PDB file of C-alpha atoms in Angstrom:
ATOM      1  CA  UNK A 503      17.350 115.292 176.895  1.00 96.00           C
ATOM      2  CA  UNK A 504      16.482 111.533 177.785  1.00 98.00           C
ATOM      3  CA  UNK A 505      13.720 110.537 175.537  1.00 98.00           C
ATOM      4  CA  UNK A 506      11.104 107.845 176.061  1.00 98.00           C
ATOM      5  CA  UNK A 507      10.257 106.395 172.902  1.00 98.00           C
ATOM      6  CA  UNK A 508       7.527 103.861 172.128  1.00 98.00           C
ATOM      7  CA  UNK A 509       7.512 101.890 168.763  1.00 96.00           C
ATOM      8  CA  UNK A 510      11.125 102.168 168.802  1.00 97.00           C
ATOM      9  CA  UNK A 511      12.099  99.508 166.879  1.00 95.00           C
ATOM     10  CA  UNK A 512       9.307  99.883 164.051  1.00 94.00           C
ATOM     11  CA  UNK A 513       9.690 101.379 160.786  1.00 95.00           C
ATOM     12  CA  UNK A 514       9.532 105.216 161.917  1.00 96.00           C
ATOM     13  CA  UNK A 515      10.706 104.610 165.408  1.00 97.00           C
ATOM     14  CA  UNK A 516      13.792 103.315 164.453  1.00 97.00           C
ATOM     15  CA  UNK A 517      14.542 106.094 162.297  1.00 98.00           C
ATOM     16  CA  UNK A 518      13.680 108.562 165.106  1.00 98.00           C
ATOM     17  CA  UNK A 519      16.132 106.629 167.449  1.00 98.00           C
ATOM     18  CA  UNK A 520      19.099 107.291 164.997  1.00 98.00           C
ATOM     19  CA  UNK A 521      17.844 111.073 164.456  1.00 98.00           C
ATOM     20  CA  UNK A 522      17.545 111.931 168.478  1.00 98.00           C
ATOM     21  CA  UNK A 523      20.962 110.193 168.986  1.00 98.00           C
ATOM     22  CA  UNK A 524      22.484 112.029 166.224  1.00 98.00           C
ATOM     23  CA  UNK A 525      21.323 115.253 167.777  1.00 98.00           C
ATOM     24  CA  UNK A 526      22.870 114.393 171.242  1.00 98.00           C
ATOM     25  CA  UNK A 527      19.834 113.158 172.922  1.00 98.00           C
ATOM     26  CA  UNK A 528      19.636 109.862 175.035  1.00 98.00           C
ATOM     27  CA  UNK A 529      16.989 107.394 173.836  1.00 98.00           C
ATOM     28  CA  UNK A 530      15.098 104.862 176.378  1.00 98.00           C
ATOM     29  CA  UNK A 531      13.160 102.561 173.791  1.00 98.00           C
ATOM     30  CA  UNK A 532      10.305 100.636 174.576  1.00 97.00           C
ATOM     31  CA  UNK A 533      10.806  96.891 173.287  1.00 96.00           C
ATOM     32  CA  UNK A 534       8.590  93.879 173.786  1.00 93.00           C
ATOM     33  CA  UNK A 535      11.029  91.335 172.899  1.00 94.00           C
ATOM     34  CA  UNK A 536      14.622  90.346 173.254  1.00 96.00           C
ATOM     35  CA  UNK A 537      15.239  90.807 169.442  1.00 95.00           C
ATOM     36  CA  UNK A 538      13.896  94.307 169.869  1.00 94.00           C
ATOM     37  CA  UNK A 539      16.057  95.039 172.725  1.00 96.00           C
ATOM     38  CA  UNK A 540      19.131  93.804 170.946  1.00 97.00           C
ATOM     39  CA  UNK A 541      18.359  95.976 168.094  1.00 96.00           C
ATOM     40  CA  UNK A 542      18.005  99.105 170.378  1.00 97.00           C
ATOM     41  CA  UNK A 543      21.148  98.429 172.033  1.00 97.00           C
ATOM     42  CA  UNK A 544      23.009  97.944 168.671  1.00 97.00           C
ATOM     43  CA  UNK A 545      21.587 101.565 167.743  1.00 97.00           C
ATOM     44  CA  UNK A 546      22.744 102.940 170.804  1.00 97.00           C
ATOM     45  CA  UNK A 547      19.668 103.216 172.823  1.00 98.00           C
ATOM     46  CA  UNK A 548      18.790 102.155 176.141  1.00 97.00           C
ATOM     47  CA  UNK A 549      16.096  99.394 176.561  1.00 98.00           C
ATOM     48  CA  UNK A 550      12.855  99.520 178.583  1.00 98.00           C
ATOM     49  CA  UNK A 551      11.222  96.398 178.452  1.00 97.00           C
ATOM     50  CA  UNK A 552       7.365  96.458 178.200  1.00 96.00           C
ATOM     51  CA  UNK A 553       4.604  97.123 175.844  1.00 94.00           C
ATOM     52  CA  UNK A 554       1.664  99.195 174.499  1.00 92.00           C
ATOM     53  CA  UNK A 555      -0.779  96.983 176.688  1.00 93.00           C
ATOM     54  CA  UNK A 556       1.417  97.199 179.807  1.00 96.00           C
ATOM     55  CA  UNK A 557       0.464 100.625 181.073  1.00 97.00           C
ATOM     56  CA  UNK A 558       2.744 100.312 184.045  1.00 97.00           C
ATOM     57  CA  UNK A 559       5.826 100.033 181.629  1.00 97.00           C
ATOM     58  CA  UNK A 560       4.777 103.028 179.910  1.00 97.00           C
ATOM     59  CA  UNK A 561       4.128 104.978 183.142  1.00 98.00           C
ATOM     60  CA  UNK A 562       7.670 104.168 184.394  1.00 98.00           C
ATOM     61  CA  UNK A 563       9.327 105.012 181.002  1.00 98.00           C
ATOM     62  CA  UNK A 564       7.677 108.230 180.972  1.00 98.00           C
ATOM     63  CA  UNK A 565       8.696 108.846 184.712  1.00 98.00           C
ATOM     64  CA  UNK A 566      12.308 108.071 183.547  1.00 97.00           C
ATOM     65  CA  UNK A 567      12.465 110.489 180.908  1.00 98.00           C
ATOM     66  CA  UNK A 568      12.656 114.340 179.909  1.00 98.00           C
ATOM     67  CA  UNK A 569      10.214 113.984 177.182  1.00 98.00           C
ATOM     68  CA  UNK A 570       8.076 111.236 175.428  1.00 98.00           C
ATOM     69  CA  UNK A 571       7.362 110.612 171.477  1.00 98.00           C
ATOM     70  CA  UNK A 572       4.823 107.902 171.114  1.00 98.00           C
ATOM     71  CA  UNK A 573       4.662 106.030 167.720  1.00 97.00           C
ATOM     72  CA  UNK A 574       3.644 102.498 168.824  1.00 94.00           C
ATOM     73  CA  UNK A 575       0.289 101.256 167.401  1.00 88.00           C
ATOM     74  CA  UNK A 576      -1.304  97.888 166.704  1.00 80.00           C
ATOM     75  CA  UNK A 577      -1.617  97.764 163.069  1.00 78.00           C
ATOM     76  CA  UNK A 578      -4.297  95.363 162.996  1.00 74.00           C
ATOM     77  CA  UNK A 579      -6.983  96.717 160.394  1.00 69.00           C
ATOM     78  CA  UNK A 580      -9.143  93.542 161.112  1.00 72.00           C
ATOM     79  CA  UNK A 581      -9.639  94.705 164.838  1.00 75.00           C
ATOM     80  CA  UNK A 582      -9.117  98.197 164.540  1.00 76.00           C
ATOM     81  CA  UNK A 583     -11.547  99.138 167.529  1.00 84.00           C
ATOM     82  CA  UNK A 584      -9.375  97.334 170.276  1.00 87.00           C
ATOM     83  CA  UNK A 585      -6.265  98.648 168.537  1.00 86.00           C
ATOM     84  CA  UNK A 586      -7.490 102.281 168.708  1.00 88.00           C
ATOM     85  CA  UNK A 587      -8.495 101.709 172.299  1.00 91.00           C
ATOM     86  CA  UNK A 588      -5.208 100.344 173.415  1.00 92.00           C
ATOM     87  CA  UNK A 589      -3.603 103.448 171.815  1.00 94.00           C
ATOM     88  CA  UNK A 590      -6.172 105.842 173.986  1.00 94.00           C
ATOM     89  CA  UNK A 591      -5.211 104.118 177.146  1.00 95.00           C
ATOM     90  CA  UNK A 592      -1.490 104.335 176.681  1.00 96.00           C
ATOM     91  CA  UNK A 593      -1.743 108.071 175.611  1.00 96.00           C
ATOM     92  CA  UNK A 594      -3.826 108.570 178.607  1.00 97.00           C
ATOM     93  CA  UNK A 595      -1.387 106.796 180.775  1.00 97.00           C
ATOM     94  CA  UNK A 596       1.741 108.877 179.337  1.00 98.00           C
ATOM     95  CA  UNK A 597      -0.115 112.219 179.909  1.00 97.00           C
ATOM     96  CA  UNK A 598      -1.164 111.460 183.491  1.00 97.00           C
ATOM     97  CA  UNK A 599       2.567 110.908 184.359  1.00 97.00           C
ATOM     98  CA  UNK A 600       3.764 113.962 182.679  1.00 98.00           C
ATOM     99  CA  UNK A 601       1.169 116.408 183.812  1.00 97.00           C
ATOM    100  CA  UNK A 602       2.529 119.475 185.475  1.00 95.00           C
ATOM    101  CA  UNK A 603       6.234 118.957 184.599  1.00 95.00           C
ATOM    102  CA  UNK A 604       6.249 120.820 181.239  1.00 93.00           C
ATOM    103  CA  UNK A 605       8.032 117.737 179.752  1.00 97.00           C
ATOM    104  CA  UNK A 606       6.860 117.139 176.163  1.00 98.00           C
ATOM    105  CA  UNK A 607       4.560 114.421 174.642  1.00 98.00           C
ATOM    106  CA  UNK A 608       4.474 114.162 171.171  1.00 98.00           C
ATOM    107  CA  UNK A 609       1.829 111.919 169.932  1.00 97.00           C
ATOM    108  CA  UNK A 610       1.453 110.246 166.431  1.00 96.00           C
ATOM    109  CA  UNK A 611      -2.064 110.779 164.378  1.00 94.00           C
ATOM    110  CA  UNK A 612      -3.048 110.843 160.816  1.00 92.00           C
ATOM    111  CA  UNK A 613      -4.260 113.245 158.190  1.00 93.00           C
ATOM    112  CA  UNK A 614      -6.816 110.422 156.995  1.00 86.00           C
ATOM    113  CA  UNK A 615      -8.385 111.055 160.553  1.00 80.00           C
ATOM    114  CA  UNK A 616      -9.161 114.599 159.495  1.00 88.00           C
ATOM    115  CA  UNK A 617     -12.288 116.821 158.239  1.00 86.00           C
ATOM    116  CA  UNK A 618     -11.046 118.653 155.390  1.00 87.00           C
ATOM    117  CA  UNK A 619     -12.719 121.789 154.788  1.00 87.00           C
ATOM    118  CA  UNK A 620     -10.811 123.399 152.063  1.00 89.00           C
ATOM    119  CA  UNK A 621      -8.744 121.791 148.998  1.00 92.00           C
ATOM    120  CA  UNK A 622      -6.114 120.579 151.278  1.00 94.00           C
ATOM    121  CA  UNK A 623      -6.139 119.139 154.945  1.00 92.00           C
ATOM    122  CA  UNK A 624      -4.130 121.715 156.966  1.00 94.00           C
ATOM    123  CA  UNK A 625      -2.856 121.919 160.448  1.00 95.00           C
ATOM    124  CA  UNK A 626      -5.805 123.552 161.780  1.00 94.00           C
ATOM    125  CA  UNK A 627      -8.510 121.154 160.552  1.00 92.00           C
ATOM    126  CA  UNK A 628      -9.783 118.682 163.410  1.00 90.00           C
ATOM    127  CA  UNK A 629     -10.238 114.885 163.693  1.00 87.00           C
ATOM    128  CA  UNK A 630     -13.428 113.282 162.457  1.00 83.00           C
ATOM    129  CA  UNK A 631     -15.764 112.792 165.712  1.00 80.00           C
ATOM    130  CA  UNK A 632     -16.580 108.954 164.401  1.00 77.00           C
ATOM    131  CA  UNK A 633     -13.218 107.967 163.678  1.00 74.00           C
ATOM    132  CA  UNK A 634     -12.117 105.044 166.177  1.00 72.00           C
ATOM    133  CA  UNK A 635      -8.399 106.277 166.761  1.00 80.00           C
ATOM    134  CA  UNK A 636      -8.603 108.928 169.580  1.00 85.00           C
ATOM    135  CA  UNK A 637      -4.810 109.914 169.264  1.00 90.00           C
ATOM    136  CA  UNK A 638      -5.970 113.675 169.014  1.00 90.00           C
ATOM    137  CA  UNK A 639      -7.447 113.353 172.397  1.00 91.00           C
ATOM    138  CA  UNK A 640      -4.147 114.316 173.621  1.00 94.00           C
ATOM    139  CA  UNK A 641      -4.545 117.724 172.665  1.00 93.00           C
ATOM    140  CA  UNK A 642      -7.356 117.923 175.466  1.00 93.00           C
ATOM    141  CA  UNK A 643      -4.628 117.091 177.817  1.00 96.00           C
ATOM    142  CA  UNK A 644      -3.084 120.397 177.829  1.00 96.00           C
ATOM    143  CA  UNK A 645      -5.858 121.948 179.981  1.00 95.00           C
ATOM    144  CA  UNK A 646      -4.643 119.457 182.492  1.00 95.00           C
ATOM    145  CA  UNK A 647      -1.049 120.682 182.502  1.00 97.00           C
ATOM    146  CA  UNK A 648       0.252 118.157 179.789  1.00 97.00           C
ATOM    147  CA  UNK A 649       2.752 119.751 177.089  1.00 98.00           C
ATOM    148  CA  UNK A 650       0.993 117.415 174.392  1.00 98.00           C
ATOM    149  CA  UNK A 651       1.760 117.845 170.904  1.00 98.00           C
ATOM    150  CA  UNK A 652       0.155 115.992 167.965  1.00 97.00           C
ATOM    151  CA  UNK A 653       2.334 115.096 165.004  1.00 98.00           C
ATOM    152  CA  UNK A 654       0.061 113.879 162.002  1.00 96.00           C
ATOM    153  CA  UNK A 655       1.464 111.350 159.563  1.00 96.00           C
ATOM    154  CA  UNK A 656       0.163 110.854 156.006  1.00 96.00           C
ATOM    155  CA  UNK A 657      -1.027 107.623 154.633  1.00 93.00           C
ATOM    156  CA  UNK A 658       2.137 107.014 152.895  1.00 95.00           C
ATOM    157  CA  UNK A 659       5.471 107.154 154.835  1.00 97.00           C
ATOM    158  CA  UNK A 660       7.732 105.473 152.753  1.00 97.00           C
ATOM    159  CA  UNK A 661      11.640 104.580 152.594  1.00 96.00           C
ATOM    160  CA  UNK A 662      13.622 101.273 152.887  1.00 91.00           C
ATOM    161  CA  UNK A 663      11.818  98.794 155.265  1.00 90.00           C
ATOM    162  CA  UNK A 664       8.392 100.287 154.480  1.00 93.00           C
ATOM    163  CA  UNK A 665       5.602  97.612 155.414  1.00 89.00           C
ATOM    164  CA  UNK A 666       2.740 100.143 155.019  1.00 89.00           C
ATOM    165  CA  UNK A 667       0.161 100.676 152.327  1.00 91.00           C
ATOM    166  CA  UNK A 668       2.515 100.818 149.392  1.00 94.00           C
ATOM    167  CA  UNK A 669       3.869  97.246 149.928  1.00 94.00           C
ATOM    168  CA  UNK A 670       0.538  96.114 150.422  1.00 94.00           C
ATOM    169  CA  UNK A 671      -0.503  97.490 147.036  1.00 96.00           C
ATOM    170  CA  UNK A 672       2.760  95.814 145.289  1.00 96.00           C
ATOM    171  CA  UNK A 673       1.698  92.524 147.090  1.00 96.00           C
ATOM    172  CA  UNK A 674      -1.898  92.792 145.827  1.00 97.00           C
ATOM    173  CA  UNK A 675      -0.511  93.510 142.279  1.00 97.00           C
ATOM    174  CA  UNK A 676       1.842  90.433 141.988  1.00 96.00           C
ATOM    175  CA  UNK A 677      -0.903  88.071 143.615  1.00 96.00           C
ATOM    176  CA  UNK A 678      -3.787  89.668 141.076  1.00 97.00           C
ATOM    177  CA  UNK A 679      -1.587  89.821 138.002  1.00 98.00           C
ATOM    178  CA  UNK A 680      -2.053  93.361 137.617  1.00 98.00           C
ATOM    179  CA  UNK A 681      -1.709  96.802 139.160  1.00 98.00           C
ATOM    180  CA  UNK A 682      -5.023  98.476 139.660  1.00 98.00           C
ATOM    181  CA  UNK A 683      -6.831 101.715 140.989  1.00 98.00           C
ATOM    182  CA  UNK A 684     -10.136 102.856 141.671  1.00 97.00           C
ATOM    183  CA  UNK A 685     -12.202 104.771 139.063  1.00 97.00           C
ATOM    184  CA  UNK A 686     -10.350 107.259 137.229  1.00 97.00           C
ATOM    185  CA  UNK A 687      -7.492 106.747 139.939  1.00 97.00           C
ATOM    186  CA  UNK A 688      -7.203 110.708 140.349  1.00 97.00           C
ATOM    187  CA  UNK A 689      -7.836 110.627 144.203  1.00 95.00           C
ATOM    188  CA  UNK A 690      -4.723 111.788 146.235  1.00 95.00           C
ATOM    189  CA  UNK A 691      -2.407 110.358 149.036  1.00 93.00           C
ATOM    190  CA  UNK A 692      -0.066 112.741 150.548  1.00 97.00           C
ATOM    191  CA  UNK A 693       3.304 111.159 151.395  1.00 98.00           C
ATOM    192  CA  UNK A 694       6.603 111.572 153.284  1.00 98.00           C
ATOM    193  CA  UNK A 695      10.184 109.986 153.429  1.00 98.00           C
ATOM    194  CA  UNK A 696      10.506 108.207 156.810  1.00 97.00           C
ATOM    195  CA  UNK A 697      13.872 110.078 157.475  1.00 98.00           C
ATOM    196  CA  UNK A 698      11.939 113.513 157.070  1.00 98.00           C
ATOM    197  CA  UNK A 699       9.328 112.306 159.211  1.00 98.00           C
ATOM    198  CA  UNK A 700      11.843 111.152 162.150  1.00 98.00           C
ATOM    199  CA  UNK A 701      13.429 115.010 161.647  1.00 98.00           C
ATOM    200  CA  UNK A 702       9.997 116.426 162.358  1.00 98.00           C
ATOM    201  CA  UNK A 703       9.458 114.330 165.438  1.00 98.00           C
ATOM    202  CA  UNK A 704      12.713 115.637 166.986  1.00 98.00           C
ATOM    203  CA  UNK A 705      11.765 119.310 166.180  1.00 98.00           C
ATOM    204  CA  UNK A 706       8.589 119.043 167.473  1.00 98.00           C
ATOM    205  CA  UNK A 707       9.964 117.358 170.745  1.00 98.00           C
ATOM    206  CA  UNK A 708      12.566 120.288 170.909  1.00 98.00           C
ATOM    207  CA  UNK A 709      10.651 123.134 169.855  1.00 97.00           C
ATOM    208  CA  UNK A 710       6.897 122.206 169.665  1.00 98.00           C
ATOM    209  CA  UNK A 711       4.295 124.200 171.380  1.00 97.00           C
ATOM    210  CA  UNK A 712       1.867 122.759 173.790  1.00 97.00           C
ATOM    211  CA  UNK A 713      -1.345 122.254 172.107  1.00 97.00           C
ATOM    212  CA  UNK A 714      -0.149 122.275 168.488  1.00 97.00           C
ATOM    213  CA  UNK A 715      -0.627 119.984 165.505  1.00 97.00           C
ATOM    214  CA  UNK A 716       2.159 119.594 162.962  1.00 98.00           C
ATOM    215  CA  UNK A 717       1.586 117.984 159.525  1.00 98.00           C
ATOM    216  CA  UNK A 718       4.746 115.566 158.252  1.00 98.00           C
ATOM    217  CA  UNK A 719       3.654 116.331 154.593  1.00 98.00           C
ATOM    218  CA  UNK A 720       6.220 116.254 151.776  1.00 98.00           C
ATOM    219  CA  UNK A 721       4.110 115.406 148.647  1.00 97.00           C
ATOM    220  CA  UNK A 722       0.851 116.945 149.215  1.00 97.00           C
ATOM    221  CA  UNK A 723      -1.051 114.633 146.923  1.00 96.00           C
ATOM    222  CA  UNK A 724       0.173 111.829 144.876  1.00 97.00           C
ATOM    223  CA  UNK A 725      -2.447 110.446 142.456  1.00 97.00           C
ATOM    224  CA  UNK A 726      -3.123 106.662 143.046  1.00 97.00           C
ATOM    225  CA  UNK A 727      -2.989 105.986 139.524  1.00 98.00           C
ATOM    226  CA  UNK A 728       0.669 107.361 139.337  1.00 98.00           C
ATOM    227  CA  UNK A 729       1.455 104.911 142.313  1.00 97.00           C
ATOM    228  CA  UNK A 730      -0.500 102.093 140.300  1.00 98.00           C
ATOM    229  CA  UNK A 731       1.708 102.842 137.017  1.00 98.00           C
ATOM    230  CA  UNK A 732       4.859 102.799 138.785  1.00 97.00           C
ATOM    231  CA  UNK A 733       4.097  99.346 140.529  1.00 97.00           C
ATOM    232  CA  UNK A 734       2.849  98.157 136.887  1.00 97.00           C
ATOM    233  CA  UNK A 735       5.974  99.323 135.067  1.00 96.00           C
ATOM    234  CA  UNK A 736       8.456  97.904 137.799  1.00 96.00           C
ATOM    235  CA  UNK A 737       6.605  94.524 138.187  1.00 96.00           C
ATOM    236  CA  UNK A 738       5.944  94.250 133.940  1.00 97.00           C
ATOM    237  CA  UNK A 739       2.168  94.096 134.777  1.00 98.00           C
ATOM    238  CA  UNK A 740      -0.900  95.507 132.925  1.00 98.00           C
ATOM    239  CA  UNK A 741      -2.418  98.743 134.725  1.00 98.00           C
ATOM    240  CA  UNK A 742      -6.105  98.339 135.222  1.00 98.00           C
ATOM    241  CA  UNK A 743      -8.902 100.362 136.633  1.00 98.00           C
ATOM    242  CA  UNK A 744     -11.526  98.832 139.075  1.00 97.00           C
ATOM    243  CA  UNK A 745     -14.758 100.086 139.561  1.00 97.00           C
ATOM    244  CA  UNK A 746     -16.079 100.796 143.255  1.00 96.00           C
ATOM    245  CA  UNK A 747     -18.148  97.637 143.099  1.00 96.00           C
ATOM    246  CA  UNK A 748     -14.987  95.691 141.985  1.00 97.00           C
ATOM    247  CA  UNK A 749     -12.608  97.210 144.473  1.00 97.00           C
ATOM    248  CA  UNK A 750     -13.345  95.288 147.635  1.00 95.00           C
ATOM    249  CA  UNK A 751     -12.696  91.881 145.773  1.00 96.00           C
ATOM    250  CA  UNK A 752      -9.436  93.136 144.359  1.00 97.00           C
ATOM    251  CA  UNK A 753      -7.998  94.930 147.410  1.00 96.00           C
ATOM    252  CA  UNK A 754      -9.452  93.563 150.197  1.00 93.00           C
ATOM    253  CA  UNK A 755      -9.423  95.932 153.334  1.00 88.00           C
ATOM    254  CA  UNK A 756      -7.192  98.049 151.028  1.00 91.00           C
ATOM    255  CA  UNK A 757     -10.238  99.204 149.437  1.00 94.00           C
ATOM    256  CA  UNK A 758     -11.818 101.571 151.482  1.00 89.00           C
ATOM    257  CA  UNK A 759      -8.164 103.561 152.172  1.00 88.00           C
ATOM    258  CA  UNK A 760      -7.383 103.430 148.432  1.00 93.00           C
ATOM    259  CA  UNK A 761     -10.444 105.063 147.408  1.00 93.00           C
ATOM    260  CA  UNK A 762     -10.155 108.162 149.926  1.00 91.00           C
ATOM    261  CA  UNK A 763      -9.052 111.563 148.487  1.00 93.00           C
ATOM    262  CA  UNK A 764      -7.006 113.225 150.852  1.00 91.00           C
ATOM    263  CA  UNK A 765      -4.519 115.712 149.820  1.00 96.00           C
ATOM    264  CA  UNK A 766      -2.883 117.321 152.920  1.00 96.00           C
ATOM    265  CA  UNK A 767      -0.536 120.488 153.468  1.00 95.00           C
ATOM    266  CA  UNK A 768       2.339 121.094 155.772  1.00 94.00           C
ATOM    267  CA  UNK A 769       2.262 125.107 155.156  1.00 92.00           C
ATOM    268  CA  UNK A 770       2.199 125.947 158.722  1.00 95.00           C
ATOM    269  CA  UNK A 771       4.806 123.387 160.118  1.00 97.00           C
ATOM    270  CA  UNK A 772       8.066 124.481 158.205  1.00 96.00           C
ATOM    271  CA  UNK A 773       7.185 127.862 159.438  1.00 96.00           C
ATOM    272  CA  UNK A 774       6.763 127.109 162.930  1.00 97.00           C
ATOM    273  CA  UNK A 775       9.461 124.520 163.359  1.00 98.00           C
ATOM    274  CA  UNK A 776      11.830 124.871 160.478  1.00 97.00           C
ATOM    275  CA  UNK A 777      11.159 121.717 159.013  1.00 98.00           C
ATOM    276  CA  UNK A 778      12.232 121.118 155.226  1.00 96.00           C
ATOM    277  CA  UNK A 779      11.991 117.706 153.597  1.00 97.00           C
ATOM    278  CA  UNK A 780      15.020 116.718 151.632  1.00 97.00           C
ATOM    279  CA  UNK A 781      14.467 113.096 150.873  1.00 98.00           C
ATOM    280  CA  UNK A 782      13.291 111.312 147.850  1.00 97.00           C
ATOM    281  CA  UNK A 783       9.340 111.909 146.901  1.00 97.00           C
ATOM    282  CA  UNK A 784       7.218 108.926 147.018  1.00 97.00           C
ATOM    283  CA  UNK A 785       7.311 108.313 143.362  1.00 97.00           C
ATOM    284  CA  UNK A 786      11.005 108.644 143.076  1.00 97.00           C
ATOM    285  CA  UNK A 787      11.434 106.312 145.907  1.00 96.00           C
ATOM    286  CA  UNK A 788       9.277 103.728 143.857  1.00 95.00           C
ATOM    287  CA  UNK A 789      10.947 104.108 140.637  1.00 93.00           C
ATOM    288  CA  UNK A 790      14.361 103.392 142.783  1.00 91.00           C
ATOM    289  CA  UNK A 791      13.271  99.988 142.772  1.00 80.00           C
ATOM    290  CA  UNK A 792      14.264  98.651 146.111  1.00 89.00           C
ATOM    291  CA  UNK A 793      10.550  98.272 147.102  1.00 93.00           C
ATOM    292  CA  UNK A 794      10.195  95.888 144.495  1.00 91.00           C
ATOM    293  CA  UNK A 795      13.507  93.831 145.410  1.00 82.00           C
ATOM    294  CA  UNK A 796      12.008  93.576 149.134  1.00 50.00           C
ATOM    295  CA  UNK A 797       8.822  92.192 147.837  1.00 42.00           C
ATOM    296  CA  UNK A 798      10.400  89.376 145.573  1.00 42.00           C
ATOM    297  CA  UNK A 799      12.671  88.473 148.472  1.00 41.00           C
ATOM    298  CA  UNK A 800       9.924  88.204 150.893  1.00 37.00           C
ATOM    299  CA  UNK A 801       7.621  86.561 148.335  1.00 36.00           C
ATOM    300  CA  UNK A 802      10.328  83.710 147.689  1.00 33.00           C
ATOM    301  CA  UNK A 803      10.859  83.082 151.536  1.00 28.00           C
TER     302      UNK A 803
END
């Protein structure tokens, strides 16, 4: 299968490139820059120049492929509304090109977008209507003849090269001289290793049902306090609790996300696709120490 992949040079996308190529697929990767194009060529992928805002580049990429995986997103939390709107337009464009062809469109969403009805967020739960990101609108495209599939990621997708929430927490701890959590720190984040997530993207592309939601969840819920304790131990810093009133001053934009309790399940996904996570858990990954080597190198630059 020839697969058009947006976000192909990113943290998760680059793992998907390797996963697809190793399974015998051809990858047409979206690249905004010369550096991105070079990295895709080195990985064995074909290059498609364009960007998330260049809708014609997305349309032509989808037109040249047997299936599409969409992982690109503008991660600007200070301008989240415009970023979410760019994502919505991109998905709409990709879906319009694939409509009626039975070619799969795998779209990225997140478990934090969902309304939790029980103890765990599950595949059947739906997105919050007031959440700005509308990636789950891809499911409505099934009625228009699009073989759309939603793959939901947890707030922590970890592994070498991570530049998401956990590295942000490590940087804050170094800057503030303490590793902190909010309240009792017993709220939970689900997590998955990026290589396990990449494997699920391939399975969803190859075997996913139109209109299905799949969860890339390995750790159902890691207490935030456990994450803070590993960070404190690795950096030899005190571990402290912050009140909800103190949280914004300590964590900045991270405070809202760090206070969320959102344990999630992937019970249905392995049954439907045969997916089984095999890589390190979040805490084991952090305890390995590589996260802290990367942060130290970056802070000295």
